[in-house]
Short mmCIF file of C-alpha atoms and ligand atoms in Angstrom, two decimals:
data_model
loop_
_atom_site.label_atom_id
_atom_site.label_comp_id
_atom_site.label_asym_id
_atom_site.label_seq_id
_atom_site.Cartn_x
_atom_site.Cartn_y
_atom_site.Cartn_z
CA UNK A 28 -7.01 -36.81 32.64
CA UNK A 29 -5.78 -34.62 29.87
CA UNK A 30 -4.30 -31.46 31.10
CA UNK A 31 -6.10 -28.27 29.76
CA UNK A 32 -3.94 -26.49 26.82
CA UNK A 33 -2.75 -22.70 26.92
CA UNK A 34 -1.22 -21.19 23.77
CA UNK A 35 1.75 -18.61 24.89
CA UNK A 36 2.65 -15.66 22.79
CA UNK A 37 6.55 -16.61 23.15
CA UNK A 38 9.33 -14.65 22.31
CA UNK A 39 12.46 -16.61 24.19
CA UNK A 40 13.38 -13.87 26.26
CA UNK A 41 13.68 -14.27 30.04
CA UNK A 42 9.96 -13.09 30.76
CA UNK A 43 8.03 -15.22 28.63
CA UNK A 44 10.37 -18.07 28.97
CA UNK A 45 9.79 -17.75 32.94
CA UNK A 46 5.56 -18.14 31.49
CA UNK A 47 5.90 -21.26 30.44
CA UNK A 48 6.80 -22.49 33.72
CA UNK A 49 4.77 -20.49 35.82
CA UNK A 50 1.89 -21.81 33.45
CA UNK A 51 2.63 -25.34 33.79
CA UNK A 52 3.58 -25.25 37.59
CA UNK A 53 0.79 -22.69 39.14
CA UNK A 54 -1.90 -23.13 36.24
CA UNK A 55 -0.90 -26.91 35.51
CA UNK A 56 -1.01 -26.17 31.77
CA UNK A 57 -0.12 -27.68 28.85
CA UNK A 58 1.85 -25.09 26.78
CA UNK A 59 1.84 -24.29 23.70
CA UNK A 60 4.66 -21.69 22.50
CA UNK A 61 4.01 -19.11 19.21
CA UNK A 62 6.65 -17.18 18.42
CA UNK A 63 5.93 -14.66 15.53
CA UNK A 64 8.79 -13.72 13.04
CA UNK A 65 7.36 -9.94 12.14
CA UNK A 66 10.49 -8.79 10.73
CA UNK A 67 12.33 -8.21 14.59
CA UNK A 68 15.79 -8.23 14.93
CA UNK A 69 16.91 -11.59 16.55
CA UNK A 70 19.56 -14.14 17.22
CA UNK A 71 17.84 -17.45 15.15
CA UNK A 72 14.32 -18.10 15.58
CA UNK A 73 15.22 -21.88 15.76
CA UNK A 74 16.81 -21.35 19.27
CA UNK A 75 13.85 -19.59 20.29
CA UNK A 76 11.60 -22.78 18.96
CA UNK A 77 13.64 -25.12 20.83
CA UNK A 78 14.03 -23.13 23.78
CA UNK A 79 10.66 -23.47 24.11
CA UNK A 80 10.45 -27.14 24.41
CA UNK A 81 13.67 -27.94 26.38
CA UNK A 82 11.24 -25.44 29.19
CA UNK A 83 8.79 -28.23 28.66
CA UNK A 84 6.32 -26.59 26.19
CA UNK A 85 4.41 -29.42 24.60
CA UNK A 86 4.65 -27.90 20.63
CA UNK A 87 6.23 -24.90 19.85
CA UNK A 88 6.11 -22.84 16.66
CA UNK A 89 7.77 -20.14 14.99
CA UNK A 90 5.50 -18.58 12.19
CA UNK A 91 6.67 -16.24 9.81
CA UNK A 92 4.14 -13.65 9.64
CA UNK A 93 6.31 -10.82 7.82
CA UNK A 94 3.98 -11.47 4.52
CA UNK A 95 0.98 -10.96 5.70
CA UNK A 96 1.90 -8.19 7.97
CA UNK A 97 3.32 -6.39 5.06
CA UNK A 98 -0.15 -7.20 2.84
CA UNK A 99 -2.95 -7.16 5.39
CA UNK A 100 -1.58 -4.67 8.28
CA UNK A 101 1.19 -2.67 7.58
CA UNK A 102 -0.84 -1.75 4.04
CA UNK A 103 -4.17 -0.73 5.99
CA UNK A 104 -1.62 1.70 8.27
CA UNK A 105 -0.28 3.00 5.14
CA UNK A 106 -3.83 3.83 3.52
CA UNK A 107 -4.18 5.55 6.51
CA UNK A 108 -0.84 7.25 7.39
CA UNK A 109 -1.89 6.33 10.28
CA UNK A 110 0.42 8.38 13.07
CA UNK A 111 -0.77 8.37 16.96
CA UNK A 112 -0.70 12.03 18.32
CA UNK A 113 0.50 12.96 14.81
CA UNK A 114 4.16 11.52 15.34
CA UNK A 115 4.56 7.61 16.48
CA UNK A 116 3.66 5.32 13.61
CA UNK A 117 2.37 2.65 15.45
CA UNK A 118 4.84 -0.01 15.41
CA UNK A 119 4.04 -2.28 18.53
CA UNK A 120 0.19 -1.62 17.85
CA UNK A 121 0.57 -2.76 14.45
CA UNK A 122 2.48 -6.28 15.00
CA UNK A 123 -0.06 -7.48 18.07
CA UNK A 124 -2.95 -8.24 15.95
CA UNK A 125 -1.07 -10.27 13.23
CA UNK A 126 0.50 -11.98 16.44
CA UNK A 127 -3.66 -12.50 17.68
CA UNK A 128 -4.68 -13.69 15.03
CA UNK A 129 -2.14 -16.65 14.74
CA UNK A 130 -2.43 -17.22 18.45
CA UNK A 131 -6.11 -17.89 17.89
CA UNK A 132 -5.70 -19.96 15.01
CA UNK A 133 -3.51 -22.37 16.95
CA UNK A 134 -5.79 -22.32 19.75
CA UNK A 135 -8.67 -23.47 17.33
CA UNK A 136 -6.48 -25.80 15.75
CA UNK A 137 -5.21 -27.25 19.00
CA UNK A 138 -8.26 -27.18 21.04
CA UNK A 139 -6.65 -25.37 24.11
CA UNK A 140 -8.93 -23.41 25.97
CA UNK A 141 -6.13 -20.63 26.64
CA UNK A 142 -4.16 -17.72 25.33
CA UNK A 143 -1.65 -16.45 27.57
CA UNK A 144 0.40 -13.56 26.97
CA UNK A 145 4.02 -12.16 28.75
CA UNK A 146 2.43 -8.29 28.84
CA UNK A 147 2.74 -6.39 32.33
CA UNK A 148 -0.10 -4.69 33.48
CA UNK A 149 1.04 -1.11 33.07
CA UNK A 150 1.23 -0.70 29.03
CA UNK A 151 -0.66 -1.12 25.84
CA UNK A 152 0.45 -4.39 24.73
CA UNK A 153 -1.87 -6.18 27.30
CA UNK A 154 -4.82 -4.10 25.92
CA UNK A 155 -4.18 -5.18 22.35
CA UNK A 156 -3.62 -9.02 22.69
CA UNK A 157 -6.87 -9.00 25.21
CA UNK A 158 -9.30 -6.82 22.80
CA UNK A 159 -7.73 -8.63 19.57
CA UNK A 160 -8.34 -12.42 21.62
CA UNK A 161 -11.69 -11.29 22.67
CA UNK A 162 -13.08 -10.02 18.99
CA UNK A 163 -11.68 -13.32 17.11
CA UNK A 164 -13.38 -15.67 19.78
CA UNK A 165 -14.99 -14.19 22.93
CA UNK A 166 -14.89 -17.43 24.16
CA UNK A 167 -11.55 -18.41 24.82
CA UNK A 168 -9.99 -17.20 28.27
CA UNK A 169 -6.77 -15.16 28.74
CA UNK A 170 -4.01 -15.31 31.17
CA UNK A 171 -1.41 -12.78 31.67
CA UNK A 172 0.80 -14.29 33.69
CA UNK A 173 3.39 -10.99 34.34
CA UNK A 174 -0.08 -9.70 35.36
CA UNK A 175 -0.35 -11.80 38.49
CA UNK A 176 2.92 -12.75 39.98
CA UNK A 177 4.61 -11.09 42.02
CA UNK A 178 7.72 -10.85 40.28
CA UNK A 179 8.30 -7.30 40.52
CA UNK A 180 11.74 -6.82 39.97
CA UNK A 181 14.57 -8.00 37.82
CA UNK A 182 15.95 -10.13 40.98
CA UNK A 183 12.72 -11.52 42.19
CA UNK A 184 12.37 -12.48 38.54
CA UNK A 185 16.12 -14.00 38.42
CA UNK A 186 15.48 -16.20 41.12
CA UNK A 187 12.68 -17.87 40.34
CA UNK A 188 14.14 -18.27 36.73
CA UNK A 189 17.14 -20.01 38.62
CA UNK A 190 15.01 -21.97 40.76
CA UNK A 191 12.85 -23.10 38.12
CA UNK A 192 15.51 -23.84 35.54
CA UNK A 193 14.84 -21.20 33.04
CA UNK A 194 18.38 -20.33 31.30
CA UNK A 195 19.03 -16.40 32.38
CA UNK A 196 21.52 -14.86 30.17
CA UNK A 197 25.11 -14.17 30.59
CA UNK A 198 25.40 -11.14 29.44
CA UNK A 199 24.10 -7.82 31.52
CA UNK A 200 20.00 -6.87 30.78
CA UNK A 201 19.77 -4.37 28.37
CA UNK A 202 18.42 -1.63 30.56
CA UNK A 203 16.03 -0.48 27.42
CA UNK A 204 12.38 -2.86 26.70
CA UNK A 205 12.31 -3.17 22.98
CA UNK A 206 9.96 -4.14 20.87
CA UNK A 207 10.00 -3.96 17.04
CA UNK A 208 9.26 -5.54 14.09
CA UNK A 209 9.85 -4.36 10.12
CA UNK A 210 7.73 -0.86 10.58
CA UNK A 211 10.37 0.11 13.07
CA UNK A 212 11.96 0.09 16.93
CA UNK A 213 10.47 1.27 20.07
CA UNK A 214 13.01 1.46 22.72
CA UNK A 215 11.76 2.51 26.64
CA UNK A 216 12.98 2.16 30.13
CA UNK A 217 16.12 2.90 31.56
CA UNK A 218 17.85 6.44 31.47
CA UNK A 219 14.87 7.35 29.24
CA UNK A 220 12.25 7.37 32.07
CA UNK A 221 13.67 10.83 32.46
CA UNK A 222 12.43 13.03 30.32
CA UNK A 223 14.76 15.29 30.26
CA UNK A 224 17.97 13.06 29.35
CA UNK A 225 19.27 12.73 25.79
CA UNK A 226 19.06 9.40 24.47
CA UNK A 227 22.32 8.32 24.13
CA UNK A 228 23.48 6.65 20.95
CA UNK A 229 23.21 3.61 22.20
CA UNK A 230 19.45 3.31 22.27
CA UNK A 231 19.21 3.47 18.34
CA UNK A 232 20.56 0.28 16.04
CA UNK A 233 18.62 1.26 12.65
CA UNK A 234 20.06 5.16 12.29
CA UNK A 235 23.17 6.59 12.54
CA UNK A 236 23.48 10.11 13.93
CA UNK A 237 22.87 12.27 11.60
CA UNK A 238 26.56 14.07 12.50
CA UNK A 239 27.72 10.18 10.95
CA UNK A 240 25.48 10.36 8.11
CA UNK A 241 26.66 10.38 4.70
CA UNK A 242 28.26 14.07 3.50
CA UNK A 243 26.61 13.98 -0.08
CA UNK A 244 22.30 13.71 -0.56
CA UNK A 245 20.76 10.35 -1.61
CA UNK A 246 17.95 10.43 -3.61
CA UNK A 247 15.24 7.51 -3.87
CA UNK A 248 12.39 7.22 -6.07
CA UNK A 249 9.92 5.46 -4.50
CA UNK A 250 6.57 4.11 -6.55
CA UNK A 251 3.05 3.25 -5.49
CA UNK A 252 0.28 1.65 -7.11
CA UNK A 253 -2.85 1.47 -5.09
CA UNK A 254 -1.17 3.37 -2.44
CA UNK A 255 0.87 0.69 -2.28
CA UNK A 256 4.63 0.80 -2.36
CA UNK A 257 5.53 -1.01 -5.58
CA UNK A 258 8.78 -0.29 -7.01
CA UNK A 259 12.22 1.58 -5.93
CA UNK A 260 14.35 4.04 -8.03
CA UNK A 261 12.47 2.40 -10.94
CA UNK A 262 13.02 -1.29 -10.42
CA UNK A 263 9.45 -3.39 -9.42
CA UNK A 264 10.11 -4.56 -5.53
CA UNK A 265 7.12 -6.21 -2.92
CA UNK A 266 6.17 -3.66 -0.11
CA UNK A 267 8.40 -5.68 2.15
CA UNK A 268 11.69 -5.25 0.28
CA UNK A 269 10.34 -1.88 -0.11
CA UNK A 270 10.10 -1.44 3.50
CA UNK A 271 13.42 -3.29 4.10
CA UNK A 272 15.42 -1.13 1.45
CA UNK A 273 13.77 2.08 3.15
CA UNK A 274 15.06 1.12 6.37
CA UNK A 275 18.31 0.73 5.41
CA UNK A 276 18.41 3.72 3.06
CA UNK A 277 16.80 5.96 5.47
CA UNK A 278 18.19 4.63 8.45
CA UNK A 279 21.96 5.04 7.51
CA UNK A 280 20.77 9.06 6.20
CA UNK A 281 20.02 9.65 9.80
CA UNK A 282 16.80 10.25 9.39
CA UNK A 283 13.56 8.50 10.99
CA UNK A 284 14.33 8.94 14.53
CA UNK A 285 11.49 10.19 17.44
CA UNK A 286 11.96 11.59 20.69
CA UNK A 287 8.19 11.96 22.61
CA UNK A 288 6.22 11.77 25.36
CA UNK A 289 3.52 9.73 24.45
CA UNK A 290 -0.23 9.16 26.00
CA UNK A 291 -0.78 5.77 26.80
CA UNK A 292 -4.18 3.72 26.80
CA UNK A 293 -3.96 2.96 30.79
CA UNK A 294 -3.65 6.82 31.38
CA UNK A 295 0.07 7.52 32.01
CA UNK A 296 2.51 9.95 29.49
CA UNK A 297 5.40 8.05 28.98
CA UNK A 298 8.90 8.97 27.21
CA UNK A 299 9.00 6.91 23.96
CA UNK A 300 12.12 6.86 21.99
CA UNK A 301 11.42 4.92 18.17
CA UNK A 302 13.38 4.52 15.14
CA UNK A 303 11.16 4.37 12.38
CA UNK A 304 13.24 5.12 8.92
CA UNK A 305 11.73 3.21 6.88
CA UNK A 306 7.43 3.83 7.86
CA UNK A 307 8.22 7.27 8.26
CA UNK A 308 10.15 7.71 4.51
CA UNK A 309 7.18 5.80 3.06
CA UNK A 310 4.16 7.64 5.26
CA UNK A 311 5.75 10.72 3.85
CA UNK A 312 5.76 9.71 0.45
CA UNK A 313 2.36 8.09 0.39
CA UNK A 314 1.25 11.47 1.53
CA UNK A 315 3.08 13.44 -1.03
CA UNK A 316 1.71 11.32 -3.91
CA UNK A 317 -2.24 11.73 -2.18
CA UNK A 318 -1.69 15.83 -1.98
CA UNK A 319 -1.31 15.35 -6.11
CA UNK A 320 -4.22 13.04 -6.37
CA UNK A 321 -6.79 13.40 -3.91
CA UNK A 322 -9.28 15.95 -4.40
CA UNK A 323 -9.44 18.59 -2.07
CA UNK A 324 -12.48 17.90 0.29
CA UNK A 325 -11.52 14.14 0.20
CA UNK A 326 -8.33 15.00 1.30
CA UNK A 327 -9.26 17.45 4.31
CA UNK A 328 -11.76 14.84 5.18
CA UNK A 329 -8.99 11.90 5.49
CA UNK A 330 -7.07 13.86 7.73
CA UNK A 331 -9.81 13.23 10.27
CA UNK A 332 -10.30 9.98 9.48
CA UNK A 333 -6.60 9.18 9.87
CA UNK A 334 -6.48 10.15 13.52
CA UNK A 335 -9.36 8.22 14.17
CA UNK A 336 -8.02 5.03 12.81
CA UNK A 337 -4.16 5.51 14.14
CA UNK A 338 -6.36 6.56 17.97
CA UNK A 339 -8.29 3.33 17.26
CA UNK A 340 -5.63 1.07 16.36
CA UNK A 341 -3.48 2.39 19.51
CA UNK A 342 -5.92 1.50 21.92
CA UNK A 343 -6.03 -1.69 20.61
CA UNK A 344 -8.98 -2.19 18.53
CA UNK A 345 -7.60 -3.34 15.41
CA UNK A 346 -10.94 -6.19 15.34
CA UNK A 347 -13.35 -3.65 15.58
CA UNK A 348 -16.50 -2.13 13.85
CA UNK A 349 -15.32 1.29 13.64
CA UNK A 350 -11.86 0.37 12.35
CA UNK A 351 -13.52 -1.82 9.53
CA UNK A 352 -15.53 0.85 8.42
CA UNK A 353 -12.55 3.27 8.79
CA UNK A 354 -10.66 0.55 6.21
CA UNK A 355 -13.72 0.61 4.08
CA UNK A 356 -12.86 4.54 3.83
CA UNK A 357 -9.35 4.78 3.37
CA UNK A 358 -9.23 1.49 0.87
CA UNK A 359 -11.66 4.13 -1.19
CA UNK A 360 -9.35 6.71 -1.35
CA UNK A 361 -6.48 4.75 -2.80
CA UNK A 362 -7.74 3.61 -5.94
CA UNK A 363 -5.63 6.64 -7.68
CA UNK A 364 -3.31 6.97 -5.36
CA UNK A 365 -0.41 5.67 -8.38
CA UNK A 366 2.66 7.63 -8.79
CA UNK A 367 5.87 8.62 -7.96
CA UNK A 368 7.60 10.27 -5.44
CA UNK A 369 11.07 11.45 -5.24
CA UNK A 370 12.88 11.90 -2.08
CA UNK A 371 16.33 13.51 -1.17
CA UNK A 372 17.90 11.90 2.35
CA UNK A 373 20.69 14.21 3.60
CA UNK A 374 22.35 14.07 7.32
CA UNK A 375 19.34 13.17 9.10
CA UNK A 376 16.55 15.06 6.88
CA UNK A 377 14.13 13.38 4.31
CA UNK A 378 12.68 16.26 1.73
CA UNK A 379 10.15 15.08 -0.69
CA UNK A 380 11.63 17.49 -4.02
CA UNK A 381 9.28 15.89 -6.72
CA UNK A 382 5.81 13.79 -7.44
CA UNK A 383 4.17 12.63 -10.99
CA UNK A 384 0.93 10.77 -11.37
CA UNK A 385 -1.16 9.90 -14.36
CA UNK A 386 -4.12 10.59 -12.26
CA UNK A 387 -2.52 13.79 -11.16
CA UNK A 388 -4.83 16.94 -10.59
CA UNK A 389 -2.48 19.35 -10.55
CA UNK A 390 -3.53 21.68 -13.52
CA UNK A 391 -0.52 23.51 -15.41
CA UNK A 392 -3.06 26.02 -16.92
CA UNK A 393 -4.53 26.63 -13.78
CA UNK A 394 -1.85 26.65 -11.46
CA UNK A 395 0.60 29.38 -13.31
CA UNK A 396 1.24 32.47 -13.54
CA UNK A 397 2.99 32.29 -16.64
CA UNK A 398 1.99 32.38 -19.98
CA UNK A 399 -0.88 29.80 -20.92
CA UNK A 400 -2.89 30.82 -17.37
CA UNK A 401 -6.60 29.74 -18.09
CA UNK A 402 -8.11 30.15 -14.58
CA UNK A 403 -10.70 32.51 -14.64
CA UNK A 404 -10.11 35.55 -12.74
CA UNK A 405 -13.36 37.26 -12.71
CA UNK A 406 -15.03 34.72 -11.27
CA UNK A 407 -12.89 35.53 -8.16
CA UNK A 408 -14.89 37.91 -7.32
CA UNK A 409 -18.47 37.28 -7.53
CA UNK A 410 -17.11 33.76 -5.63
CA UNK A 411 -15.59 35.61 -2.61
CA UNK A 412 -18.83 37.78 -2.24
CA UNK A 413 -20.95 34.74 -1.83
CA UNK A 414 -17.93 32.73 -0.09
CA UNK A 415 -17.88 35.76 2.52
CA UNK A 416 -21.30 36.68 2.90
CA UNK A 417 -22.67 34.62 5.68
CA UNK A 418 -19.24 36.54 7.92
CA UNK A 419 -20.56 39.80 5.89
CA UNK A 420 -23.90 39.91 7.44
CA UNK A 421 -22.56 39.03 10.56
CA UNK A 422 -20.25 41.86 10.88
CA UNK A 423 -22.59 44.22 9.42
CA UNK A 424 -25.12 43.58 12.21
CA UNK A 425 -22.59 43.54 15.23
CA UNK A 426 -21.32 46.87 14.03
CA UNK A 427 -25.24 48.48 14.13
CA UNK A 428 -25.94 46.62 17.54
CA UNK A 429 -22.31 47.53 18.70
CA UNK A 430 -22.08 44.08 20.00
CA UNK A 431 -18.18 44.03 21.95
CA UNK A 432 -16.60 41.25 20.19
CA UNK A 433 -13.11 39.75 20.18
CA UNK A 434 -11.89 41.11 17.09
N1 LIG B 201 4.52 2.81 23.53
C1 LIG B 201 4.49 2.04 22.35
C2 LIG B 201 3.11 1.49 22.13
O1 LIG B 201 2.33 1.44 23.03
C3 LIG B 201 5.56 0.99 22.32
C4 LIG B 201 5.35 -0.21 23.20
C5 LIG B 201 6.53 -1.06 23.14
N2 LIG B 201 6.32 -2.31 23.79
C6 LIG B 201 7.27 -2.90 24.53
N3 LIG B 201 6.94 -4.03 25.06
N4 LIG B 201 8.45 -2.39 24.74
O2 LIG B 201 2.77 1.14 21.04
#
């Protein structure tokens, strides 16, 4: 009889490698191996394809996904400058349901009845592939096999990697987990665990320090359409390149690096260290160009809705209800959201120093105090009569009833 099919979310490294024998030996599994290109630094995807199948996967793919990621993710997150606990741009969270959604499509397409991811039990990740499996077909099972062995520790794990023939590099662990993809780096583990201890240098590969950084400014000019990254220092680009360039421009200014301790989903704070040049560079921009265009009360109104959606997203419900409808809000806003923005990178600091719009509401006539000032003073004053006199009444009455108050 036909074994049952499981499709792995694979990335070659020891863990998930040590999955696809664990699935075929304790599960008895047929595996299927997905390994996602989302822009992640790496040695060759083709050795991670064929890894896959000299460990006895049955098919094993490498999908670029970098496209898509850029047009139908990494462009929602934008819309949204989206930002958990107003600093960490969402890197990991961002890349997992791209990954789902091309694990899913290969289960439909190959009939297994499995998804099986190399999460632990202790951080987001898990959360996100499970929710994102679960919304795109409730009916397929998950496994999570890091979830149920009892491979603890990095020896325990070593062992049965030797045992089982899974290749275990030659070179010393990295003592950081990293994940990232082309919205940035997250690095954890290690000497970081301590909150209190520096990162040292080593932990960061897309900045410099900003003590190395270059001694003169850079400037960039960065252009949206839509809200939508669309050109650099004048020249037309695609959001990736955009994102690519801004990586490498930001990241060698020093600037885009975060230190934080960070709330996970499954209730513990955790020490988070992320390089993010280039999604930080263009979240600041894209924000820059919305203060010019977005009227007021839509803009104080986004705000909300932006830690909603980056909250949302974080606990992993990218295939959700409310973060469709959030979409459906942001995607609204950005129809003038057109521009530039101009930028000056210096030793580890990004300063937005100018913005231009045709849809700009910034008023000349209304804004100065120069010559050519049409804003109508004397309507200040009838306005902050009525503005006030709700607080007015108020004060008038606890004064008579000599109410104690706080002020
Ligand atoms: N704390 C971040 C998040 O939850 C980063 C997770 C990084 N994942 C990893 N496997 N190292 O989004």
């Amino acid at each position: 009889m036909a074994k049952d099919r499981v499709v792995l979310a694979y990335s070659g490294g020891l863990d998930t490698s040590i999955c696809i024998k664990w699935l075929q030996e304790e599960k008895g599994l047929d595996v299927i191996a997905v390994a996602g290109d989302v822009g992640q630094q790496h040695q060759g995807l083709q050795i991670v394809h064929d890894k896959a199948l000299d460990l006895g996967a049955i098919d094993s793919r490498v999908i670029d996904m970098r496209e898509e990621f850029c047009e139908d993710f990494l462009s929602k997150a934008l819309a949204a400058n989206a930002m958990y606990e107003n600093k960490y741009p969402l890197v990991s969270a961002l890349s997992r349901p791209v990954i789902v959604k091309h694990l899913v499509d290969v289960a439909h397409e190959t009939g297994a009845r499995y998804i099986a991811h190399g999460c632990t039990g202790k951080g987001n990740d898990q959360v996100r592939f499970e929710l994102g499996i679960q919304a795109l077909d409730p009916e397929l099972e998950i496994i999570a096999p890091a979830r149920e062995w009892d491979l603890l520790t990095r020896p325990a794990e070593i062992a049965y990697a030797e045992k089982h023939g899974v290749p275990v590099p030659a070179t010393k662990a990295s003592p950081y987990s990293i994940d990232d993809n082309l919205w940035g780096r997250a690095i954890e583990c290690g000497i970081l665990e301590d909150p209190w201890a520096e990162p040292p240098e080593d932990v960061y590969t897309m900045t410099s320090g900003a003590h190395d950084a270059p001694a003169a400014p850079e400037y960039v000019e960065i252009s949206f359409e839509h809200g939508i990254p669309c050109g650099l220092n004048g020249e037309p680009k695609s959001f990736m390149d955009i994102i690519l360039a801004m990586n490498e421009i930001a990241g060698r200014n020093g600037f885009g690096r975060i230190d934080m301790i960070e709330n996970r989903l499954v209730g513990v704070k955790s020490r988070e260290c992320y390089e993010v040049p280039g999604a930080l560079t263009l979240i600041q921009a894209h924000k820059a160009l919305e203060d010019l265009v977005l009227e007021r009360d839509l803009l104080h109104y986004k705000l909300g809705i932006e830690q909603t959606w980056a909250t949302t997203v974080y606990n992993g419900l990218w295939f959700s209800p409310l973060k469709e409808a959030l979409d459906g809000f942001c995607s609204a806003t950005q129809q003038l959201v057109s521009g530039d923005v101009r930028l000056r990178f210096y030793k580890g600091s990004c300063v937005t120093v100018g913005r231009r719009s045709k849809y700009s509401l910034y008023d000349y006539s209304l804004a100065t105090y120069d010559e050519g000032d049409t804003f109508d003073r004397d309507a200040a004053k009838g306005f902050i009569e009525l503005h006030g006199l709700p607080n007015k009444t108020w004060a008038r009455r606890r004064k008579e009833t000599g109410t104690p108050g706080q002020i």
